[in-house]
Short mmCIF file of C-alpha atoms in Angstrom, two decimals:
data_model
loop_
_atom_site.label_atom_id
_atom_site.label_comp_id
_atom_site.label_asym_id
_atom_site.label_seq_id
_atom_site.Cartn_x
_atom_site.Cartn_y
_atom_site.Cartn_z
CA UNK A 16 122.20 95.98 65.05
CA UNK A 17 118.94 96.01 63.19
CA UNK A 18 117.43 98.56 65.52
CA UNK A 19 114.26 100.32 63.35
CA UNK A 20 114.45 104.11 63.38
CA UNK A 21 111.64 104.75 65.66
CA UNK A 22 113.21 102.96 68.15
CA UNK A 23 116.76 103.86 67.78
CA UNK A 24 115.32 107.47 68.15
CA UNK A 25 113.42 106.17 71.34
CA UNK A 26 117.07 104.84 72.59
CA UNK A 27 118.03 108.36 72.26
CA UNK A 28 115.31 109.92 73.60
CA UNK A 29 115.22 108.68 76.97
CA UNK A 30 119.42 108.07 77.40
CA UNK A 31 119.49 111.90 77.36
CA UNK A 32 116.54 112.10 79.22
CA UNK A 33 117.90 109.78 81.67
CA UNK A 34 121.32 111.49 81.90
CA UNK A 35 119.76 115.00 82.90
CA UNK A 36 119.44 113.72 86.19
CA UNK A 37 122.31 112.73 88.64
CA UNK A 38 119.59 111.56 91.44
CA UNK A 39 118.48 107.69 91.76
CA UNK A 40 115.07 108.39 91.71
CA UNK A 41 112.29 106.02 89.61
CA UNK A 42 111.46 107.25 86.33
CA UNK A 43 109.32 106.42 83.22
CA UNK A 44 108.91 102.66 82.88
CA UNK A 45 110.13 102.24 86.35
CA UNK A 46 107.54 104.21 88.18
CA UNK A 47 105.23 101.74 89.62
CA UNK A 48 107.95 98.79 90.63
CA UNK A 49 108.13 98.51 93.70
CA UNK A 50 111.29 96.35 94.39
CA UNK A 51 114.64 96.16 91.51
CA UNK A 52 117.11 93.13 92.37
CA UNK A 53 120.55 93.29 90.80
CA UNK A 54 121.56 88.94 89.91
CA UNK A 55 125.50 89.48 89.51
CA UNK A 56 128.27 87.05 89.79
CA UNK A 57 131.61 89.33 88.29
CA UNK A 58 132.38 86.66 86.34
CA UNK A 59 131.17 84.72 82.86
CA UNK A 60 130.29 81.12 82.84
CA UNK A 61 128.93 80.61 86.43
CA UNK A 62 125.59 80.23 85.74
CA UNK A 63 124.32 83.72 86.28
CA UNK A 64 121.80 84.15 83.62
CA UNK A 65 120.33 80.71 84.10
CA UNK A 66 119.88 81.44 87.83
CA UNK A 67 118.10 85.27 87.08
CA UNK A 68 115.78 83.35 84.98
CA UNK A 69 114.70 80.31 87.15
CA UNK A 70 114.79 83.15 90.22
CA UNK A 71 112.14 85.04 88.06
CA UNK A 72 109.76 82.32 86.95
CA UNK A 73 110.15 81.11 90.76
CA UNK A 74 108.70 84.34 91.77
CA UNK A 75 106.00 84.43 89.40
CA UNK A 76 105.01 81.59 89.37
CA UNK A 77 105.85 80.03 93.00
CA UNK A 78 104.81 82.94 94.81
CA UNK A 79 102.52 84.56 92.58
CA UNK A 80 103.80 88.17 92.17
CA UNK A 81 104.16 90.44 89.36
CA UNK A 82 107.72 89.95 87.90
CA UNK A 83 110.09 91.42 85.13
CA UNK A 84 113.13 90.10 83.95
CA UNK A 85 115.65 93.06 82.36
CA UNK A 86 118.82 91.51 80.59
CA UNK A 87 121.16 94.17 81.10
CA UNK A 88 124.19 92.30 79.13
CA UNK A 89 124.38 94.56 76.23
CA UNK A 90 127.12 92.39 74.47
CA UNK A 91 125.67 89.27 75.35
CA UNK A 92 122.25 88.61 75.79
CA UNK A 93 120.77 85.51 76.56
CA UNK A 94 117.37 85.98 78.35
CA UNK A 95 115.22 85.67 74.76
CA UNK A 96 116.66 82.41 74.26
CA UNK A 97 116.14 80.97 77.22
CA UNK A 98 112.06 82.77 77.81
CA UNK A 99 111.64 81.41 74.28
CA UNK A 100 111.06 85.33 73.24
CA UNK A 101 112.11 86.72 70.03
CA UNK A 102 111.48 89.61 67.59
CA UNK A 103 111.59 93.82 68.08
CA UNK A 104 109.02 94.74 70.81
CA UNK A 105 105.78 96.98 70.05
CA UNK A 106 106.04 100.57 71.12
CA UNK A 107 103.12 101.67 73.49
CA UNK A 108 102.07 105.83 73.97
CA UNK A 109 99.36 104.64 76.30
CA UNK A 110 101.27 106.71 79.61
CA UNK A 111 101.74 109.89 77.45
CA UNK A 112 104.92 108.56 76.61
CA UNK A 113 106.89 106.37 73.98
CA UNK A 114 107.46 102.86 75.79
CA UNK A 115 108.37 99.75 74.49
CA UNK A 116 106.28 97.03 75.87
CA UNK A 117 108.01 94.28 77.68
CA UNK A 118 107.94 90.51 75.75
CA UNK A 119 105.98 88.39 78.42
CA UNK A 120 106.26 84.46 78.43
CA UNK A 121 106.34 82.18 81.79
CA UNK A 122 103.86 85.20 83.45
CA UNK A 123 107.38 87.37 83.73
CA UNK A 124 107.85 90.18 81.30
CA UNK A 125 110.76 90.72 79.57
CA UNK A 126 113.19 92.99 77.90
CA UNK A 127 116.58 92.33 76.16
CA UNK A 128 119.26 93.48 73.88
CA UNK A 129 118.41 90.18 72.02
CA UNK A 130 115.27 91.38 71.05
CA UNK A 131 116.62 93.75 68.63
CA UNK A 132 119.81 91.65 67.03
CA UNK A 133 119.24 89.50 64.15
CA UNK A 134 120.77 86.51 64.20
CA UNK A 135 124.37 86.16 65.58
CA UNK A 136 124.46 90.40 64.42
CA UNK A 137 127.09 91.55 67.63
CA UNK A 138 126.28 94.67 69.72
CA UNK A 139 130.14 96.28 68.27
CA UNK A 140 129.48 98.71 71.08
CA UNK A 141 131.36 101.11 73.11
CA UNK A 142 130.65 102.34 76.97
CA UNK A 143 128.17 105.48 75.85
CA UNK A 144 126.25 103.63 73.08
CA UNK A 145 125.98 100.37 75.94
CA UNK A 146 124.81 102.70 78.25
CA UNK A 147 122.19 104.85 76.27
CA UNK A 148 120.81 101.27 75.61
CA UNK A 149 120.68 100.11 78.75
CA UNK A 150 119.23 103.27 80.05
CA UNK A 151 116.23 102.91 76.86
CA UNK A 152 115.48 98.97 78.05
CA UNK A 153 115.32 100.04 82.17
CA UNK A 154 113.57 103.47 81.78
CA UNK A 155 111.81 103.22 78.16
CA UNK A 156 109.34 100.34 78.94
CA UNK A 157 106.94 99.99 79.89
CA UNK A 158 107.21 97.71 83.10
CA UNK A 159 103.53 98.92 84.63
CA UNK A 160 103.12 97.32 88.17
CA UNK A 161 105.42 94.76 89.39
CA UNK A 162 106.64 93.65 92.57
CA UNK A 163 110.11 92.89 91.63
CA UNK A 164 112.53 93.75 89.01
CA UNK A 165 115.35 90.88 88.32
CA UNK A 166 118.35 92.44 86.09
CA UNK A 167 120.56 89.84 84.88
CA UNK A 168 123.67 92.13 85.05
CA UNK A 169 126.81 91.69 82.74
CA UNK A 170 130.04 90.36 83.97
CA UNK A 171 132.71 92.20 84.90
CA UNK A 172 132.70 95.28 87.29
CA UNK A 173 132.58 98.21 85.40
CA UNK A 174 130.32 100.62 83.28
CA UNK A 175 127.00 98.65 83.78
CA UNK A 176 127.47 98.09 87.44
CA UNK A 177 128.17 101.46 88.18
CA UNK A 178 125.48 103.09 85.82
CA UNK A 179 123.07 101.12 87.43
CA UNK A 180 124.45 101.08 90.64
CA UNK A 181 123.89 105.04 90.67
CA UNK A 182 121.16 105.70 88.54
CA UNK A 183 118.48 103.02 89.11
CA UNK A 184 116.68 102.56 92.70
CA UNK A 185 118.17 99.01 93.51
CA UNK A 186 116.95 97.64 96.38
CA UNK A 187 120.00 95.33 96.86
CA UNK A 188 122.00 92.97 94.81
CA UNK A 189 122.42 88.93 95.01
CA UNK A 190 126.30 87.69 94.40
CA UNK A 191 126.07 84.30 91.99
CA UNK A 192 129.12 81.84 92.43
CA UNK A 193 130.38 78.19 91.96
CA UNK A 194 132.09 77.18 94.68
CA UNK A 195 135.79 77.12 92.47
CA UNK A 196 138.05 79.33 94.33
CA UNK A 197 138.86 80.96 90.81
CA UNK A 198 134.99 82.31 90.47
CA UNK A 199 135.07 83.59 94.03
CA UNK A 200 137.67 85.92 93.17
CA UNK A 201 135.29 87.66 91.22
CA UNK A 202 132.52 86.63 93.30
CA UNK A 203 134.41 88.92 95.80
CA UNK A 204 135.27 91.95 93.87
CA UNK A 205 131.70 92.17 92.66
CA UNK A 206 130.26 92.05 96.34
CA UNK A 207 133.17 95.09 97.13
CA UNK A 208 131.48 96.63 93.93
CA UNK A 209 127.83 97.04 95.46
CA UNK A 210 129.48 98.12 98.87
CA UNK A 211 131.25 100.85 97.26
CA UNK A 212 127.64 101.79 96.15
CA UNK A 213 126.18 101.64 98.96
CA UNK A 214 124.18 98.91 97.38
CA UNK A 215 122.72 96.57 99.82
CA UNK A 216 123.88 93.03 99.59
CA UNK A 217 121.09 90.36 100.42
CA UNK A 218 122.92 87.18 100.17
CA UNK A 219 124.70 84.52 97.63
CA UNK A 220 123.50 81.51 95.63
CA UNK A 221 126.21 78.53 95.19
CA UNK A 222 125.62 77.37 91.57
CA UNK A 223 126.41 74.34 90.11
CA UNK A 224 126.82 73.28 94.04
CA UNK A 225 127.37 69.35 93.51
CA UNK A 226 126.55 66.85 90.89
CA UNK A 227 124.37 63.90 92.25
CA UNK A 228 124.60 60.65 90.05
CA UNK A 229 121.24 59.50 89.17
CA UNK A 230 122.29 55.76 89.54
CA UNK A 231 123.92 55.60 92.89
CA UNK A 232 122.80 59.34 94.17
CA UNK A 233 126.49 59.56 95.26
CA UNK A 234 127.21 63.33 95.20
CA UNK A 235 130.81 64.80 93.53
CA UNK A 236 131.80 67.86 94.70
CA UNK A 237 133.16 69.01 91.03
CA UNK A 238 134.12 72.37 91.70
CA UNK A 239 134.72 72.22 95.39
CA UNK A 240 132.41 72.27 98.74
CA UNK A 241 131.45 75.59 101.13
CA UNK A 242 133.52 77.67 99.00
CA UNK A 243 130.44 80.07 98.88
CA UNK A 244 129.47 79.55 102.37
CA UNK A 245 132.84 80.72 103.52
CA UNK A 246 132.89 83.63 101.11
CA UNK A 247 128.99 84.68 102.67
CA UNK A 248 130.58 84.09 106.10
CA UNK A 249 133.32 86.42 105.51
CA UNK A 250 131.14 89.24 104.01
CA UNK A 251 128.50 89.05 106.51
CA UNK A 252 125.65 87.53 104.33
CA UNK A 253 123.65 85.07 104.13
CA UNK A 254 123.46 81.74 101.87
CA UNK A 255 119.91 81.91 99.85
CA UNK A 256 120.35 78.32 98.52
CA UNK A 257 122.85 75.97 96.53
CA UNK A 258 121.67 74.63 93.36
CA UNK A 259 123.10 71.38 91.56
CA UNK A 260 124.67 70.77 88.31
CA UNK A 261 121.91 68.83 86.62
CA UNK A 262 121.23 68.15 83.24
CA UNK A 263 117.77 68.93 83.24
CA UNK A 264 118.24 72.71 83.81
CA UNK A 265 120.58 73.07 80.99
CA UNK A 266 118.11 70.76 78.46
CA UNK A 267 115.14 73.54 79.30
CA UNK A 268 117.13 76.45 79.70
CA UNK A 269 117.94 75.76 75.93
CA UNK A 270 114.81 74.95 75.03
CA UNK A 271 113.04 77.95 76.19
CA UNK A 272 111.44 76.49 79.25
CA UNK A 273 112.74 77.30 82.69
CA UNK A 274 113.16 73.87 84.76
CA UNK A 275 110.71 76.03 87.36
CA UNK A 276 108.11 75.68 85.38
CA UNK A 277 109.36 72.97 83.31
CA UNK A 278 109.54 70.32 86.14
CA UNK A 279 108.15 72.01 88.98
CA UNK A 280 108.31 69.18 91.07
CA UNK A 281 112.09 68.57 90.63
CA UNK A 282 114.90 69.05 93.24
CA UNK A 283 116.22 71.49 91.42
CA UNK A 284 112.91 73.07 90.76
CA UNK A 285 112.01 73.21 94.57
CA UNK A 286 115.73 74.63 95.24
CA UNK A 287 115.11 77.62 92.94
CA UNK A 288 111.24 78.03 94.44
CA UNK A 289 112.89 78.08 97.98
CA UNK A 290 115.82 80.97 96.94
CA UNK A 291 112.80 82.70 95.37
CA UNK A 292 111.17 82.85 98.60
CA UNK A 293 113.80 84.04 100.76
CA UNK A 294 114.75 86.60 98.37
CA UNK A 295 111.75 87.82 98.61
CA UNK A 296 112.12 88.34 102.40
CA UNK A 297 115.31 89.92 102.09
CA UNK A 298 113.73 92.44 99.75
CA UNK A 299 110.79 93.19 102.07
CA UNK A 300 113.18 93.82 104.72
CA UNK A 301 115.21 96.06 102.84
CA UNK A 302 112.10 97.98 101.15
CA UNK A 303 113.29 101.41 100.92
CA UNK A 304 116.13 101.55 103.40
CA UNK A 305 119.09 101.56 101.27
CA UNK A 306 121.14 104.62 101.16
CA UNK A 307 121.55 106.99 98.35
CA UNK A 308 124.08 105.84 96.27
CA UNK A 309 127.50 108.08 95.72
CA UNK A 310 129.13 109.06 92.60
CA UNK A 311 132.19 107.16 91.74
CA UNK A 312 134.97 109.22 89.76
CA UNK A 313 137.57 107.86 88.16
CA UNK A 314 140.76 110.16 87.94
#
């Protein structure tokens, strides 16, 4: 993977460290954050990773709090790329204790898997390896003071979900979905997911909600309408926004530059900036209410 020795020792270090507890406490890096949001959608190609990002800048930048942005997709990271941050991070001992100091760009700081690959390098990684680095990125940096953790979490509903799920102090989790019936299958088994631990759900975001044509402004419904209304109806939640398929967030997601900060005055811009906001209601509501979270065994 390219990982230097100090910090695959590090990795080490604070996975076992980590693992010595079975409590969801805060620990380490995590200590002075006040509120951790799990972005999850259950499913690859919805738009996920795009929305965590915007989401973050929004909240930095919109309303002006301290934010970090943790990519927890081991085998696929994409945060560097799109926060134009690359290259191993610098190891701090200022707190006593080995931390690797989150990459900062758009006033959010960072930390991803990315940050240690070289070039198109995979992560050929099974469960206890993804998990030991997942645990090193969440505990091992050093976050300092921030009002909200966003975790872009991986798809799918297993390992990741459930390690954090029990292990980190999430103060709920937002459900990412297209309106396709096909992604709110998964949509649906992911929201089940943070029920089972006892992970409060604050509300969905319908990506890629219409396409407007910029000639007529006729809108296309190309993956269906309300489909993630319904599916927030049905679980009891709430709709935070619906954001369009535009071209514009794509062209600055790949160049580095969130279309929040990009083109703040944008539709799409303002959509994200108005999610931010009532996520960040939903999470002072919350605050510290959720439930301990069980242990899941598989048999």
């Amino acid at each position: 993977i390219g990982w230097s020795l100090d910090v695959a020792q590090l990795v080490r270090l604070f996975a076992t460290a980590a693992a010595s507890s079975g409590k969801v406490s805060k620990r380490l890096g995590l200590a002075q954050v006040e509120h951790i949001v799990a972005i999850s959608s259950a499913k690859g190609g919805v738009g996920k990773s795009t929305t965590a990002v915007n989401l973050a800048v929004a909240l930095a930048t919109a309303l002006k709090l301290k934010v970090g942005l943790l990519d927890a997709d081991i085998h696929g990271p994409s945060i560097g790329k799109m926060m134009n941050l690359h290259g191993k991070p610098a190891v701090s001992t200022q707190s006593g204790q080995p931390l690797l100091r989150p990459k900062e760009n758009h006033a959010v700081r960072t930390m991803s898997m990315a940050y240690f690959m070289e070039g198109d390098e995979p992560a050929v990684w099974r469960g206890p390896m993804v998990s030991n680095a997942f645990d090193k990125m969440a505990y091992g940096t050093d976050w300092g003071q921030l009002d909200v953790l966003v975790v872009d979490m991986p798809p799918g509903t297993g390992d990741a979900q459930i390690n954090l799920g029990q292990r980190i102090p999430l103060t709920g989790a937002v459900i990412v979905s297209t309106p396709q019936d096909v992604a709110l299958l998964d949509a649906r088994r992911g929201a089940q997911l943070f029920r089972k631990l006892r992970v409060p759900l604050l509300g969905m975001i319908e990506n890629m909600s219409y396409h407007q044509c910029v000639a007529c402004g006729h809108k296309e419904f190309t993956f269906g309408q309300g489909g993630v209304a319904r599916t927030a109806q049905e679980f009891g939640l709430d709709v935070l926004g619906e954001v369009p398929l535009d071209i514009a967030i794509r062209v600055h997601s790949d160049a580095g530059s969130p279309v929040v900060v990009a083109q703040p005055d944008s539709p799409c811009a303002r959509a994200y900036a108005a999610m931010a906001a009532r996520l960040h209601t939903k999470l002072q509501q919350a605050g510290a209410q959720a439930p301990a979270a069980p242990k899941i065994v598989v048999e």
